[in-house]
XYZ file of C-alpha atoms in Angstrom:
244
model
C 84.642 95.282 135.966
C 85.089 92.599 133.906
C 83.257 91.987 131.521
C 81.296 87.883 130.890
C 81.989 85.641 128.290
C 79.363 87.191 125.717
C 80.392 90.990 126.552
C 79.605 91.876 123.309
C 75.957 90.536 123.091
C 73.254 93.355 123.105
C 70.065 93.046 125.866
C 67.614 90.649 124.609
C 67.418 88.922 121.785
C 69.684 89.606 118.773
C 68.458 90.232 115.326
C 71.537 88.489 114.015
C 72.917 85.142 115.151
C 76.467 85.467 117.534
C 79.728 83.958 116.706
C 82.635 83.612 118.249
C 84.692 87.037 117.726
C 87.847 86.020 119.979
C 88.614 84.743 123.400
C 90.998 85.917 126.831
C 92.786 84.459 128.575
C 93.580 86.148 132.404
C 96.465 87.081 133.594
C 97.231 86.792 137.571
C 99.563 88.135 140.092
C 100.678 86.797 142.907
C 97.246 87.274 145.217
C 95.005 86.222 142.562
C 94.272 89.999 140.998
C 94.409 89.629 137.241
C 97.222 92.258 135.166
C 96.173 92.443 131.903
C 94.252 90.073 129.023
C 95.576 87.481 126.296
C 93.691 88.251 123.441
C 93.449 85.208 121.517
C 92.749 84.158 117.514
C 89.163 81.588 117.666
C 89.083 81.421 113.679
C 89.716 79.092 110.768
C 92.922 76.650 111.804
C 94.524 73.920 109.234
C 94.898 70.257 109.265
C 97.385 70.534 111.973
C 95.366 73.086 113.980
C 97.815 75.742 113.069
C 97.292 79.362 112.414
C 97.514 79.939 108.777
C 98.461 83.380 108.951
C 99.784 84.709 111.633
C 99.525 88.280 110.416
C 95.751 88.337 109.673
C 94.486 86.197 112.733
C 95.945 89.363 114.598
C 94.376 91.810 112.815
C 91.134 90.241 112.924
C 91.506 89.674 116.383
C 92.096 93.371 116.949
C 89.013 93.898 114.320
C 86.960 92.450 116.981
C 88.375 93.895 120.449
C 89.485 96.896 119.164
C 86.459 97.937 116.901
C 83.871 95.978 117.324
C 83.205 94.792 120.783
C 85.293 97.939 122.422
C 88.622 98.231 124.634
C 87.375 98.356 127.715
C 84.400 95.460 127.147
C 87.410 93.547 126.265
C 89.620 93.935 129.171
C 88.226 96.498 131.550
C 91.009 98.862 133.090
C 94.099 95.913 132.915
C 95.579 96.000 129.411
C 95.602 93.887 126.126
C 98.363 91.029 125.595
C 98.532 91.205 121.477
C 100.247 88.498 119.886
C 102.335 89.962 117.039
C 105.232 89.268 114.398
C 107.777 91.170 113.237
C 106.183 92.032 109.940
C 103.191 93.223 111.104
C 105.135 95.493 113.695
C 107.376 97.221 110.814
C 104.024 96.992 108.217
C 101.897 99.034 110.790
C 103.249 102.470 111.119
C 101.526 103.796 113.372
C 100.157 101.190 115.271
C 96.581 100.848 116.270
C 95.602 100.033 119.693
C 96.746 103.150 122.619
C 100.109 101.721 124.202
C 99.491 102.730 127.416
C 96.851 99.770 127.264
C 98.548 97.239 125.511
C 101.356 94.830 125.481
C 103.172 93.677 122.821
C 103.247 89.944 122.605
C 106.548 88.778 120.037
C 106.016 85.456 118.714
C 108.796 82.976 119.433
C 110.009 82.388 116.233
C 110.612 85.885 114.926
C 113.543 86.568 113.278
C 115.772 88.818 114.706
C 116.850 91.591 112.790
C 118.457 95.146 113.281
C 115.333 96.023 111.840
C 113.357 95.144 114.509
C 114.837 95.679 117.589
C 115.305 99.330 116.241
C 111.769 99.385 115.479
C 110.849 97.958 119.398
C 113.022 100.579 120.139
C 110.913 103.339 119.215
C 106.801 101.699 119.977
C 108.893 101.877 123.915
C 109.251 105.394 123.372
C 106.079 105.463 122.631
C 104.495 103.846 125.404
C 103.757 100.533 124.576
C 105.551 97.742 126.343
C 107.066 94.826 124.978
C 106.874 91.077 126.238
C 108.596 87.934 125.091
C 106.281 84.759 124.396
C 107.196 80.702 125.119
C 111.073 82.119 125.676
C 114.098 79.877 126.015
C 117.661 81.879 126.209
C 119.748 81.201 123.098
C 122.312 83.071 120.952
C 119.653 84.076 118.443
C 117.382 86.052 121.150
C 119.548 87.392 123.504
C 119.547 90.940 122.289
C 115.586 91.050 123.188
C 116.170 90.758 126.614
C 117.935 94.197 126.317
C 113.879 96.020 124.825
C 112.109 93.965 126.721
C 109.772 94.151 129.584
C 107.902 91.042 130.346
C 109.308 87.262 129.637
C 106.820 84.798 128.977
C 108.357 81.234 130.060
C 106.118 78.395 129.339
C 106.613 75.685 131.772
C 106.079 72.910 129.367
C 108.911 73.932 127.064
C 111.811 72.482 129.190
C 112.310 70.449 132.806
C 111.910 72.327 135.768
C 115.731 72.116 136.286
C 116.763 73.904 133.351
C 114.027 76.783 133.885
C 113.708 77.291 137.303
C 117.304 78.361 136.852
C 116.207 80.708 133.534
C 113.961 82.376 135.830
C 116.018 83.933 138.224
C 118.331 84.831 135.505
C 115.535 86.558 134.160
C 114.845 88.565 137.514
C 118.219 89.377 138.095
C 117.970 91.615 134.852
C 115.758 93.486 136.138
C 112.540 91.755 133.979
C 109.390 90.500 134.659
C 108.392 86.858 134.339
C 105.541 85.840 133.586
C 105.120 81.287 133.826
C 102.270 80.214 131.472
C 100.450 77.216 130.991
C 101.344 76.352 135.192
C 98.581 73.681 135.585
C 98.480 72.497 138.881
C 99.449 74.405 142.611
C 103.135 72.786 143.005
C 104.087 74.506 139.288
C 102.267 77.453 140.874
C 104.435 76.778 144.014
C 108.042 76.365 142.245
C 107.369 79.077 139.652
C 107.050 81.933 142.384
C 109.856 80.752 144.510
C 111.869 81.301 141.506
C 110.821 84.436 140.668
C 107.966 84.476 138.813
C 105.383 87.158 139.629
C 103.037 86.622 136.846
C 100.631 83.880 135.867
C 98.538 82.474 133.139
C 96.753 78.816 132.769
C 94.332 76.271 133.922
C 95.232 76.121 137.461
C 93.720 79.304 137.116
C 91.517 79.949 134.868
C 90.326 78.042 131.485
C 89.886 80.982 128.017
C 86.422 82.250 127.853
C 85.251 83.092 124.312
C 83.416 86.615 123.876
C 80.334 86.545 121.120
C 78.816 89.446 119.378
C 76.817 89.796 115.960
C 78.692 90.538 113.076
C 78.634 93.766 111.689
C 75.756 95.541 110.326
C 75.474 97.548 107.702
C 75.211 100.877 109.718
C 78.477 101.921 108.859
C 79.222 101.322 105.047
C 83.444 101.790 105.622
C 83.528 99.158 108.994
C 81.290 96.527 107.461
C 83.563 96.591 103.828
C 86.489 97.053 106.780
C 85.526 93.274 109.100
C 84.177 91.697 105.370
C 88.336 92.241 103.996
C 89.386 91.011 107.767
C 87.180 87.806 106.980
C 88.833 87.385 103.995
C 91.489 84.383 104.487
C 92.505 84.911 100.902
C 93.236 88.564 101.490
C 96.867 89.264 101.204
C 98.546 91.915 103.594
C 98.352 94.842 101.803
C 93.976 94.326 101.740
C 93.774 93.539 105.691
C 96.173 96.404 106.359
C 94.200 99.242 104.132
C 90.742 97.790 106.107
C 91.609 97.630 109.344
C 93.284 100.649 109.303
């Protein structure tokens, strides 16, 4: 059974104040069945609303969803979709989550390098599924289609007359297309008719926030790791060590 927005809360009155650990947004199929949850960062942002450090944001979401809340509580029996960067994938080995229950969602602004391609190939062999986020086809990212399982197409990213043939071309390559930022029935209809089989957006549901208590001193190592991950000034090496 899918957890509520307060899935991490203990029964009764908590001894410590609850805080938002992360948010999740459902990924639906054409029949309206939940096929996954994207886990979203809900921490500190800069003056422009941007995440100041993508790797750090990923680590905070992972620490909350996998260590504090628990994967089953966070997403139930469906896969968790986790935003990742090229640096995160190449510097974390092994990745700290189960391959069969995780889709790695590669952010759209990553440099496509031979090292990244090789790393993703290895991760797919290990059982991970790969999604390309906010995808628009160009000469720089064409190679990624050979090693992806899902392609997320933002319906706000380009006019319909550009996106429709792109979705059809992706489907012809036997890729599963997820139409994201679907906001009304008409957008859902034409994306489905173009070939999208997964959907995400306000037309279906808004992200829900998952709350929980700050971890207590029952485990000193767990508390120290949580403190390191919460420090926005921590270097990447410190974050990696804390999460491991």
